[in-house]
mmCIF file with all atom_site columns, N, CA and C in Angstrom:
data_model
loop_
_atom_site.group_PDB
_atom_site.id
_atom_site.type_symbol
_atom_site.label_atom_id
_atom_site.label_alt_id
_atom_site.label_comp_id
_atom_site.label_asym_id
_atom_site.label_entity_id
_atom_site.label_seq_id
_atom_site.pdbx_PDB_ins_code
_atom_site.Cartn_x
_atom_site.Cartn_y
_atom_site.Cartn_z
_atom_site.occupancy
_atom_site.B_iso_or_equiv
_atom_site.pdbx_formal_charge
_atom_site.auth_seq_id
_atom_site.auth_comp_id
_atom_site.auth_asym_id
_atom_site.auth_atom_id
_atom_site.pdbx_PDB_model_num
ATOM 1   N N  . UNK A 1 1  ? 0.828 -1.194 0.000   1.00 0.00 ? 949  UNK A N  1
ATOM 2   C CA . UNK A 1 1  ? 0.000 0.000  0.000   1.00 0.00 ? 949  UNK A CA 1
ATOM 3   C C  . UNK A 1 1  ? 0.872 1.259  0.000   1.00 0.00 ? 949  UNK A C  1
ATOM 4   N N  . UNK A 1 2  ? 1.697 1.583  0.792   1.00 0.00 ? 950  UNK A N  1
ATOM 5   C CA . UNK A 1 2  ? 2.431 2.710  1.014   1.00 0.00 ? 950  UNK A CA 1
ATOM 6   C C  . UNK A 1 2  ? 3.904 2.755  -0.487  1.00 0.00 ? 950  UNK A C  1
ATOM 7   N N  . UNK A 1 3  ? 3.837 1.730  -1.060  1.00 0.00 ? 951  UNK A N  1
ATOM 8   C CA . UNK A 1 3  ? 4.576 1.764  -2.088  1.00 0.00 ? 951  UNK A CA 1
ATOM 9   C C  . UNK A 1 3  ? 4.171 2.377  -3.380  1.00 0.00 ? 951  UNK A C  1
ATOM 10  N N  . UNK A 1 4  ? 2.437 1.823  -3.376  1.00 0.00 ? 952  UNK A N  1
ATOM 11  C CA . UNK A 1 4  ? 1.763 3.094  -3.927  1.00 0.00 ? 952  UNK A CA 1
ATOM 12  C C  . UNK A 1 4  ? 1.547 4.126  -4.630  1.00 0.00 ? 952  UNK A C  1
ATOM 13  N N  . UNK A 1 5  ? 1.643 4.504  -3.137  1.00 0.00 ? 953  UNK A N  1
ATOM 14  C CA . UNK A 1 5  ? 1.729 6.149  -2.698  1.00 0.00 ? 953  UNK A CA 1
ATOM 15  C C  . UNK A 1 5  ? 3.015 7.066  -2.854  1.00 0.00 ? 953  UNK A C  1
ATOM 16  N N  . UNK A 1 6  ? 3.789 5.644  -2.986  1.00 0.00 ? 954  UNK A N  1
ATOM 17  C CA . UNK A 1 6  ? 5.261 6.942  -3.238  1.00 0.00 ? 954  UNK A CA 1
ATOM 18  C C  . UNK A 1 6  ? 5.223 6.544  -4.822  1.00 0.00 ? 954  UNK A C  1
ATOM 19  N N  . UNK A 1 7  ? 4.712 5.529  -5.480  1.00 0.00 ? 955  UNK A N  1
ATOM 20  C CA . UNK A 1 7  ? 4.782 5.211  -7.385  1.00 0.00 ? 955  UNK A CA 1
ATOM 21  C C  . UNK A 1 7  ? 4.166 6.927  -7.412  1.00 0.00 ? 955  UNK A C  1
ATOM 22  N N  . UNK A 1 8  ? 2.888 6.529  -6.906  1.00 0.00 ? 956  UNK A N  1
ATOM 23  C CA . UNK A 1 8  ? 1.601 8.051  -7.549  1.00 0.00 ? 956  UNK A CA 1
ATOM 24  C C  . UNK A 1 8  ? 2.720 9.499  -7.465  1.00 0.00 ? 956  UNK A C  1
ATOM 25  N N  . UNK A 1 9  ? 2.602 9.525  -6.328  1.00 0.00 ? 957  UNK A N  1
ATOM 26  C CA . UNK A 1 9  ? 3.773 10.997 -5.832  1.00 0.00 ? 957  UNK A CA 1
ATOM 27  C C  . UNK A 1 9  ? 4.961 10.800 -7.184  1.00 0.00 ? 957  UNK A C  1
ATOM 28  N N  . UNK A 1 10 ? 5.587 10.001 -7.558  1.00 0.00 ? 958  UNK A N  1
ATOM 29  C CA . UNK A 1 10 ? 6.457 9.987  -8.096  1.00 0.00 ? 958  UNK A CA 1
ATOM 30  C C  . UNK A 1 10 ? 6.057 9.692  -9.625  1.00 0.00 ? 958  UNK A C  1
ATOM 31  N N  . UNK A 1 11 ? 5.134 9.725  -10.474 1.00 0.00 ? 959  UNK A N  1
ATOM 32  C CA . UNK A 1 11 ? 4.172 10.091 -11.057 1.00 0.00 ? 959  UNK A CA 1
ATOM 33  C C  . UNK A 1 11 ? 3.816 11.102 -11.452 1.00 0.00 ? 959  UNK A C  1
ATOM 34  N N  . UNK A 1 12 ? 3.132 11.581 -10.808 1.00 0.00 ? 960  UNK A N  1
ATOM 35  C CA . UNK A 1 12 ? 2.625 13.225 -10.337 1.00 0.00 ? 960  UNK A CA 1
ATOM 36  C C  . UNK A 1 12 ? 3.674 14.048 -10.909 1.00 0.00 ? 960  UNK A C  1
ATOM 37  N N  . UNK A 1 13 ? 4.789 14.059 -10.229 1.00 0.00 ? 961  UNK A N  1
ATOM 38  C CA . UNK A 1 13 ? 5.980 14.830 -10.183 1.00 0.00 ? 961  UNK A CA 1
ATOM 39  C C  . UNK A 1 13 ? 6.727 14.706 -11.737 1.00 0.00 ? 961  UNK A C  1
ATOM 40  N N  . UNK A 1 14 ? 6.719 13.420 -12.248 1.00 0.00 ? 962  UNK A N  1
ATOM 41  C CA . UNK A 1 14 ? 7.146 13.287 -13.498 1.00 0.00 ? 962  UNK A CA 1
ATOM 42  C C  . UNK A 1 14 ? 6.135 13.966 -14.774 1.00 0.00 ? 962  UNK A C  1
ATOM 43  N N  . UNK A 1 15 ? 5.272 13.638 -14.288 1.00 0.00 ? 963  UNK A N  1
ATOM 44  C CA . UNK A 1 15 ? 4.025 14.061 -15.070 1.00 0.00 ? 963  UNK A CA 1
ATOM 45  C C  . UNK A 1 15 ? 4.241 16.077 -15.317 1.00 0.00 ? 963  UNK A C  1
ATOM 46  N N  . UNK A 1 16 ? 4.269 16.617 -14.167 1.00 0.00 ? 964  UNK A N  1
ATOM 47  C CA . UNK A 1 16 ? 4.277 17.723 -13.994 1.00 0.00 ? 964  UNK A CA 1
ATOM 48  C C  . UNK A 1 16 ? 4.979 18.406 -14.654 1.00 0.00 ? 964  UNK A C  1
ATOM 49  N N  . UNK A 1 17 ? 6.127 17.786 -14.904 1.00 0.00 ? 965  UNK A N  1
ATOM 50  C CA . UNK A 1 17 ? 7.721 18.660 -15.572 1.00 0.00 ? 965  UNK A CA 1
ATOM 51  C C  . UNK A 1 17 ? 7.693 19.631 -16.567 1.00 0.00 ? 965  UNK A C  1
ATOM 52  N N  . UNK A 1 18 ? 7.107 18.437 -17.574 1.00 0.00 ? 966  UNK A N  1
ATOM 53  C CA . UNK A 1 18 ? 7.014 19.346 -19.108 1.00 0.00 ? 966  UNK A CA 1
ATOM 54  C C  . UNK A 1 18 ? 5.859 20.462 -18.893 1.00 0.00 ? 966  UNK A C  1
ATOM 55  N N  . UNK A 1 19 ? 5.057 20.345 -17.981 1.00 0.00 ? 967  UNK A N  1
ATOM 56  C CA . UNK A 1 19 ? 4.133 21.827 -17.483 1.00 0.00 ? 967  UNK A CA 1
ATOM 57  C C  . UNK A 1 19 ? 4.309 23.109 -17.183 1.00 0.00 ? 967  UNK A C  1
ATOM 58  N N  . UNK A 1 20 ? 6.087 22.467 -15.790 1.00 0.00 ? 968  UNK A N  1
ATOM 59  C CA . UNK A 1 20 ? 6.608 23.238 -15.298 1.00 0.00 ? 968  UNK A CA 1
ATOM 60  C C  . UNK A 1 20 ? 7.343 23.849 -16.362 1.00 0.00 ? 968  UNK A C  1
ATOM 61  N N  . UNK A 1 21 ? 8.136 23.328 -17.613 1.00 0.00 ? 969  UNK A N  1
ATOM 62  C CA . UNK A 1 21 ? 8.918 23.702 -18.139 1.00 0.00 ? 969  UNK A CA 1
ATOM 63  C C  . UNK A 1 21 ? 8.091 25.001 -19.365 1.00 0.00 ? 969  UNK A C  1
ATOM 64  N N  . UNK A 1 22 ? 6.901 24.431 -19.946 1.00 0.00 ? 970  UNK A N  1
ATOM 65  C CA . UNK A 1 22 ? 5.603 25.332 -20.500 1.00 0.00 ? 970  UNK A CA 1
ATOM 66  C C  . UNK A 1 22 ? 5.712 26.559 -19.726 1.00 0.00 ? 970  UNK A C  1
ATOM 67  N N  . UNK A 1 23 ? 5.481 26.432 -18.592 1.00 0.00 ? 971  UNK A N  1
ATOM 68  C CA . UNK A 1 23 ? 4.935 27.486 -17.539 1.00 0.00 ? 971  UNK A CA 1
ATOM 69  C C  . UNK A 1 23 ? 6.498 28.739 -17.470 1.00 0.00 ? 971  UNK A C  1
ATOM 70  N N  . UNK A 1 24 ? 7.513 28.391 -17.305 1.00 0.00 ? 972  UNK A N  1
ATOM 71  C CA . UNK A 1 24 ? 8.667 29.090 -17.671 1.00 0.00 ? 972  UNK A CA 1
ATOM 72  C C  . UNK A 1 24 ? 8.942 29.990 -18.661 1.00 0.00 ? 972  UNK A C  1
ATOM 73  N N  . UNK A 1 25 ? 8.900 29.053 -19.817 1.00 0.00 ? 973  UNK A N  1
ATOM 74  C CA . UNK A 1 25 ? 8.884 29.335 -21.201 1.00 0.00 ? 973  UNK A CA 1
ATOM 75  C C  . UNK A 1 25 ? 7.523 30.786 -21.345 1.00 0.00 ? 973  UNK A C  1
ATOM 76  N N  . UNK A 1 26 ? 6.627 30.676 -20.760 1.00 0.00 ? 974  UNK A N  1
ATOM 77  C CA . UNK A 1 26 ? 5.574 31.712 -20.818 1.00 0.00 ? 974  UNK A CA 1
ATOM 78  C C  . UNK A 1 26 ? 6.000 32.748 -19.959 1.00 0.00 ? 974  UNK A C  1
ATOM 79  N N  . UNK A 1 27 ? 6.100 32.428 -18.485 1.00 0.00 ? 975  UNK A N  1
ATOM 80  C CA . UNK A 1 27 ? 6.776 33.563 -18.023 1.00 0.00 ? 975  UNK A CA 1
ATOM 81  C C  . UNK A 1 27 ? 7.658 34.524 -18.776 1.00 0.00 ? 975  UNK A C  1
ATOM 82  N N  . UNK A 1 28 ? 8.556 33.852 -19.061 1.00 0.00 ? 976  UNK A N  1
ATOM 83  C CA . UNK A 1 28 ? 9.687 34.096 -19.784 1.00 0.00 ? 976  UNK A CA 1
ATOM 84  C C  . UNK A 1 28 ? 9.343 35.600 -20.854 1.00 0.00 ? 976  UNK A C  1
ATOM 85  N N  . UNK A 1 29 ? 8.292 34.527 -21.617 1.00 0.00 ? 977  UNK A N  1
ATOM 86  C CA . UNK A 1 29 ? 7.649 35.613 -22.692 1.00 0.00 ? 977  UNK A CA 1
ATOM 87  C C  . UNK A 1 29 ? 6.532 37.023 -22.535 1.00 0.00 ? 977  UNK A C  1
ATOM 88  N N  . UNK A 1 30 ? 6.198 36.498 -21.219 1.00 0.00 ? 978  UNK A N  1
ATOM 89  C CA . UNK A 1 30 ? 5.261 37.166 -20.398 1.00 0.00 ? 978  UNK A CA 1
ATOM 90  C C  . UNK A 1 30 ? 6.212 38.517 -20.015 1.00 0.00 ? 978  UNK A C  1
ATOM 91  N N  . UNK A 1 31 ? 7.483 38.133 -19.870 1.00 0.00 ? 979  UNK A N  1
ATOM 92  C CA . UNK A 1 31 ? 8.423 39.803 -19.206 1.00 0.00 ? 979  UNK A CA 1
ATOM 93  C C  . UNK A 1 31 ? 9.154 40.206 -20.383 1.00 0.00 ? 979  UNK A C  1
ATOM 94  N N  . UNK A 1 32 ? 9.285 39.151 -21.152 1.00 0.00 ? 980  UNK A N  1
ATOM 95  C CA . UNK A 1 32 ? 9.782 40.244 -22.562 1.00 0.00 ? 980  UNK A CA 1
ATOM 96  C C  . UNK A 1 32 ? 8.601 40.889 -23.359 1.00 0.00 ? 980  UNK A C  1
ATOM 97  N N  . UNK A 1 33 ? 7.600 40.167 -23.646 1.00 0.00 ? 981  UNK A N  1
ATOM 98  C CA . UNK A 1 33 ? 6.527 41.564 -24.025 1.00 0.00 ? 981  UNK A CA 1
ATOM 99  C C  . UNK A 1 33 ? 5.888 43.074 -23.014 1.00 0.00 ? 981  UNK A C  1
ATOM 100 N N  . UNK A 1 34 ? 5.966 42.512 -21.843 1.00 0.00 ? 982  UNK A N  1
ATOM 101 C CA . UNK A 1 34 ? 5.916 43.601 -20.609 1.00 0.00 ? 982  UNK A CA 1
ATOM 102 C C  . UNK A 1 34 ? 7.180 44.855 -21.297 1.00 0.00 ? 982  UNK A C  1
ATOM 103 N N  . UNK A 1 35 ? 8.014 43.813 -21.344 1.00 0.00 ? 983  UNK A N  1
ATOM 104 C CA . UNK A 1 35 ? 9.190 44.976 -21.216 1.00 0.00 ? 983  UNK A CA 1
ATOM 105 C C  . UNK A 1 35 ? 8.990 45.883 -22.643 1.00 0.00 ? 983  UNK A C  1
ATOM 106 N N  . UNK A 1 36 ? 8.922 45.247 -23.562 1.00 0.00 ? 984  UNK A N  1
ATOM 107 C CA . UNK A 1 36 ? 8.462 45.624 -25.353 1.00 0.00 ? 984  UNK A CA 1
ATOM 108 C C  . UNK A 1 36 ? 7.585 47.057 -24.742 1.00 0.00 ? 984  UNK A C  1
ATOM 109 N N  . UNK A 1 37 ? 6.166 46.564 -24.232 1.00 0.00 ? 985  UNK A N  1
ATOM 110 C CA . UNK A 1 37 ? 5.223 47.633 -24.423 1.00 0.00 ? 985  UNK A CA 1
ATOM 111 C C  . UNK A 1 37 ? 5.918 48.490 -23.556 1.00 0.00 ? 985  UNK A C  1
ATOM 112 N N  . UNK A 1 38 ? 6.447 48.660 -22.209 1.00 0.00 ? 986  UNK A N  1
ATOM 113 C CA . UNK A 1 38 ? 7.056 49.510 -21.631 1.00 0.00 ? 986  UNK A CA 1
ATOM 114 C C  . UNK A 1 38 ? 7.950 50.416 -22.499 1.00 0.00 ? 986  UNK A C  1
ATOM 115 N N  . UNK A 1 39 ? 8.429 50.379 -23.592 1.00 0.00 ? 987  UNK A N  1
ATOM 116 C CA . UNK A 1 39 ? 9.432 50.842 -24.445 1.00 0.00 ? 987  UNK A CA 1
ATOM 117 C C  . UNK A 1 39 ? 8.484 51.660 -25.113 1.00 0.00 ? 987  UNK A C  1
ATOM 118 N N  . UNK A 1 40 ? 7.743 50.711 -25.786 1.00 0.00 ? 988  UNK A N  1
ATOM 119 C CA . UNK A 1 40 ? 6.771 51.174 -26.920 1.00 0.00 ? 988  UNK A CA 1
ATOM 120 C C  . UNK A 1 40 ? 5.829 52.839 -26.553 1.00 0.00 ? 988  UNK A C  1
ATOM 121 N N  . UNK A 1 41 ? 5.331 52.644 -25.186 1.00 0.00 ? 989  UNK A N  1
ATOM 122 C CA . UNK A 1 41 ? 5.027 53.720 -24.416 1.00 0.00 ? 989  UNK A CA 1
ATOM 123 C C  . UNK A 1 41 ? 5.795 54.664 -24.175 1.00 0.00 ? 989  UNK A C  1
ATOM 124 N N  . UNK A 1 42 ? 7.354 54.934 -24.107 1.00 0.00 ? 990  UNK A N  1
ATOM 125 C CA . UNK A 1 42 ? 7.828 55.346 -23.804 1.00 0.00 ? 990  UNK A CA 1
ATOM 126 C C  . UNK A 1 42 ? 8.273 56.275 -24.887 1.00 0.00 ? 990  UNK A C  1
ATOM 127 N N  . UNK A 1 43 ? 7.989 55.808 -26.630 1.00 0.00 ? 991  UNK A N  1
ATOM 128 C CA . UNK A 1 43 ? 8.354 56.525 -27.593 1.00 0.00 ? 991  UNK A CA 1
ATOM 129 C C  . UNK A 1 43 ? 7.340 57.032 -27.861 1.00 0.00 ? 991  UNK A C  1
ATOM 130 N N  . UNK A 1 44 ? 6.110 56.600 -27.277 1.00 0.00 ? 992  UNK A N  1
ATOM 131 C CA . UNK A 1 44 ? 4.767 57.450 -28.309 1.00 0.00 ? 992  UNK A CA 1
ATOM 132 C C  . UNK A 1 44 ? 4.630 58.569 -27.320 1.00 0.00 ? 992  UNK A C  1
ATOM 133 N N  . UNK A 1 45 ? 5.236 58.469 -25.805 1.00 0.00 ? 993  UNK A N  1
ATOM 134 C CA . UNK A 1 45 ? 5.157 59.759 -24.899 1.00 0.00 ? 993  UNK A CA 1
ATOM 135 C C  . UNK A 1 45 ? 6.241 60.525 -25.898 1.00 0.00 ? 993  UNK A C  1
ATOM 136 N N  . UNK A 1 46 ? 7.294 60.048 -26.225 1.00 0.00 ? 994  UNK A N  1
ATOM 137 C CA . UNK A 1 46 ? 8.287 61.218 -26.289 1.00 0.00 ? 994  UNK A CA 1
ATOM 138 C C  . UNK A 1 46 ? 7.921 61.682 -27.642 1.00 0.00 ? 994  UNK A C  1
ATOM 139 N N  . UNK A 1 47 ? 7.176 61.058 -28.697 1.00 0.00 ? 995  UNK A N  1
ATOM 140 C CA . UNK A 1 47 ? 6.585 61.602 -29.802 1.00 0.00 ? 995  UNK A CA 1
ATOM 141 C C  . UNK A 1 47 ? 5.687 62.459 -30.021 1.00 0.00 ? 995  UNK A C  1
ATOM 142 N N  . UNK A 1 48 ? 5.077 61.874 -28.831 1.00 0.00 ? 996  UNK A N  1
ATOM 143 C CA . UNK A 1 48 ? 3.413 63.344 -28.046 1.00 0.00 ? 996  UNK A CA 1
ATOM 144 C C  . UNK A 1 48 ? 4.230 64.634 -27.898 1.00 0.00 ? 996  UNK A C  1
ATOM 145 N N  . UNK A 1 49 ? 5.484 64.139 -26.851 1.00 0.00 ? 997  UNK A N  1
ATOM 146 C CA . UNK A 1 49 ? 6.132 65.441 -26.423 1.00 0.00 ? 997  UNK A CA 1
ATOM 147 C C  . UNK A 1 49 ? 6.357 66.455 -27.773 1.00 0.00 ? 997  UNK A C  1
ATOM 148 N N  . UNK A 1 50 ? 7.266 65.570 -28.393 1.00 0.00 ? 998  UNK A N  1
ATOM 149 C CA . UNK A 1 50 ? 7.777 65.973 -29.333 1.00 0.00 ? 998  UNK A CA 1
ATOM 150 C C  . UNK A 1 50 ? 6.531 67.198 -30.225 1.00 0.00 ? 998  UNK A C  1
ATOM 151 N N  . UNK A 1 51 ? 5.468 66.587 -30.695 1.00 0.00 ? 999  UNK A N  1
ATOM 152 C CA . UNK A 1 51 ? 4.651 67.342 -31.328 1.00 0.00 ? 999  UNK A CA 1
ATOM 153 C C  . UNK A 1 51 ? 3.739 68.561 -30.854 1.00 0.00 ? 999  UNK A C  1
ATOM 154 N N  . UNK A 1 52 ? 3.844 68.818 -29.618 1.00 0.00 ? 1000 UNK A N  1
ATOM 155 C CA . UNK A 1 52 ? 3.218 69.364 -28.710 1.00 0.00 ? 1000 UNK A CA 1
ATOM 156 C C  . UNK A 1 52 ? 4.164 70.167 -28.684 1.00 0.00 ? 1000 UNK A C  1
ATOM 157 N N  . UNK A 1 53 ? 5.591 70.568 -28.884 1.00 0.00 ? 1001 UNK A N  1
ATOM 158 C CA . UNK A 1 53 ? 6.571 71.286 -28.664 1.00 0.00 ? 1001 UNK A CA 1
ATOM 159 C C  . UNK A 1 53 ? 6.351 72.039 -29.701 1.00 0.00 ? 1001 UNK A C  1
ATOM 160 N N  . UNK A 1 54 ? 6.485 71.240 -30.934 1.00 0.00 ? 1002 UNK A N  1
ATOM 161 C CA . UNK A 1 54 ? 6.374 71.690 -32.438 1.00 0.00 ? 1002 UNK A CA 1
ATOM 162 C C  . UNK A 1 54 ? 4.741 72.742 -32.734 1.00 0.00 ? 1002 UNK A C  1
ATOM 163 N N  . UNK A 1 55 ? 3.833 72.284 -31.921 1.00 0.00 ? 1003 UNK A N  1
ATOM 164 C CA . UNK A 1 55 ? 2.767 73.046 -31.848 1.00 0.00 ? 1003 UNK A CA 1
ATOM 165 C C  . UNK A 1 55 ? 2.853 74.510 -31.314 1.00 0.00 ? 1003 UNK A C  1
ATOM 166 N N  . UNK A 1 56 ? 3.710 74.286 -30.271 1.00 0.00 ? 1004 UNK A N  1
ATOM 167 C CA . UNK A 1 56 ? 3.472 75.444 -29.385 1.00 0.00 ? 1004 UNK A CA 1
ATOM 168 C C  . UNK A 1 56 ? 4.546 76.392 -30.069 1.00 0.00 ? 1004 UNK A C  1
ATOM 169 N N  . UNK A 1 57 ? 5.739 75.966 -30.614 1.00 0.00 ? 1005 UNK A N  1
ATOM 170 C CA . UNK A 1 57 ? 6.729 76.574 -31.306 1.00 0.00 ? 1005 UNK A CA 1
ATOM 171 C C  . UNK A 1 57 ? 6.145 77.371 -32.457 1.00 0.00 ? 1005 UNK A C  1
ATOM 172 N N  . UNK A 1 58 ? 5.226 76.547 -33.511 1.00 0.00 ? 1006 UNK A N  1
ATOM 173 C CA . UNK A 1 58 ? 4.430 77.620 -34.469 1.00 0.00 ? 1006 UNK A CA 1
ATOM 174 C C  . UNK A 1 58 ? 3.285 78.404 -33.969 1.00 0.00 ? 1006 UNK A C  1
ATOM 175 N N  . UNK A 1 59 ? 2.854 77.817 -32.848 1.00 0.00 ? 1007 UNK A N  1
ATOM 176 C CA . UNK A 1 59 ? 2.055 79.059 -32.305 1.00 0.00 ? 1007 UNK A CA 1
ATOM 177 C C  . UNK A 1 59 ? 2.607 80.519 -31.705 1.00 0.00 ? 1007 UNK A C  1
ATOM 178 N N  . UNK A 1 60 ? 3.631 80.017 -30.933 1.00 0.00 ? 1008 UNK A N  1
ATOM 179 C CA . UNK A 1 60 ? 4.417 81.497 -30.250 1.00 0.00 ? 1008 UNK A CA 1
ATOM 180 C C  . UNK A 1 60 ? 4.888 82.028 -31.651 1.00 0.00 ? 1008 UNK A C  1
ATOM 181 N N  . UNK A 1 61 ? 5.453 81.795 -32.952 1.00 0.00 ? 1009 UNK A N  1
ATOM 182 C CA . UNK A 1 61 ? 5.412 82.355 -33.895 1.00 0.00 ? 1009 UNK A CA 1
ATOM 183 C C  . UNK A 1 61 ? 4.859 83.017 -34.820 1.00 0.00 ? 1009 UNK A C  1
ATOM 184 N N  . UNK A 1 62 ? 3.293 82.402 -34.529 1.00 0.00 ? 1010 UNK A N  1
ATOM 185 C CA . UNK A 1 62 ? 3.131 83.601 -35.595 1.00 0.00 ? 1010 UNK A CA 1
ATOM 186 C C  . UNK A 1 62 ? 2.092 84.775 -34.487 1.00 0.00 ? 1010 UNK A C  1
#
């Protein structure tokens, strides 16, 4: 009986791996697109900036 119980457990655990290894692999991809859009945001602010400068520059001009 208790021999089992350590097959199942030891089972389980084998079974699990290639899940665990899935589950990584996503993380993984999960902080490089995080990081992507963090960038991506970061150029369409400085492009906003950018045009908003250019606005106000032909406005104080004419």
């Amino acid at each position: 009986m208790r021999g089992g119980l350590v097959a199942l457990q030891t089972l389980s655990i084998i079974a699990a791996f290639p899940f665990m290894v899935l589950m990584i692999f996503m993380a993984a991809a999960l902080l490089k697109s995080l990081r992507n859009e963090v960038r991506q945001q970061e150029l369409h602010q400085a492009l906003l900036l950018a045009r908003m400068q250019r606005v106000l520059e032909e406005h104080e001009t004419r």
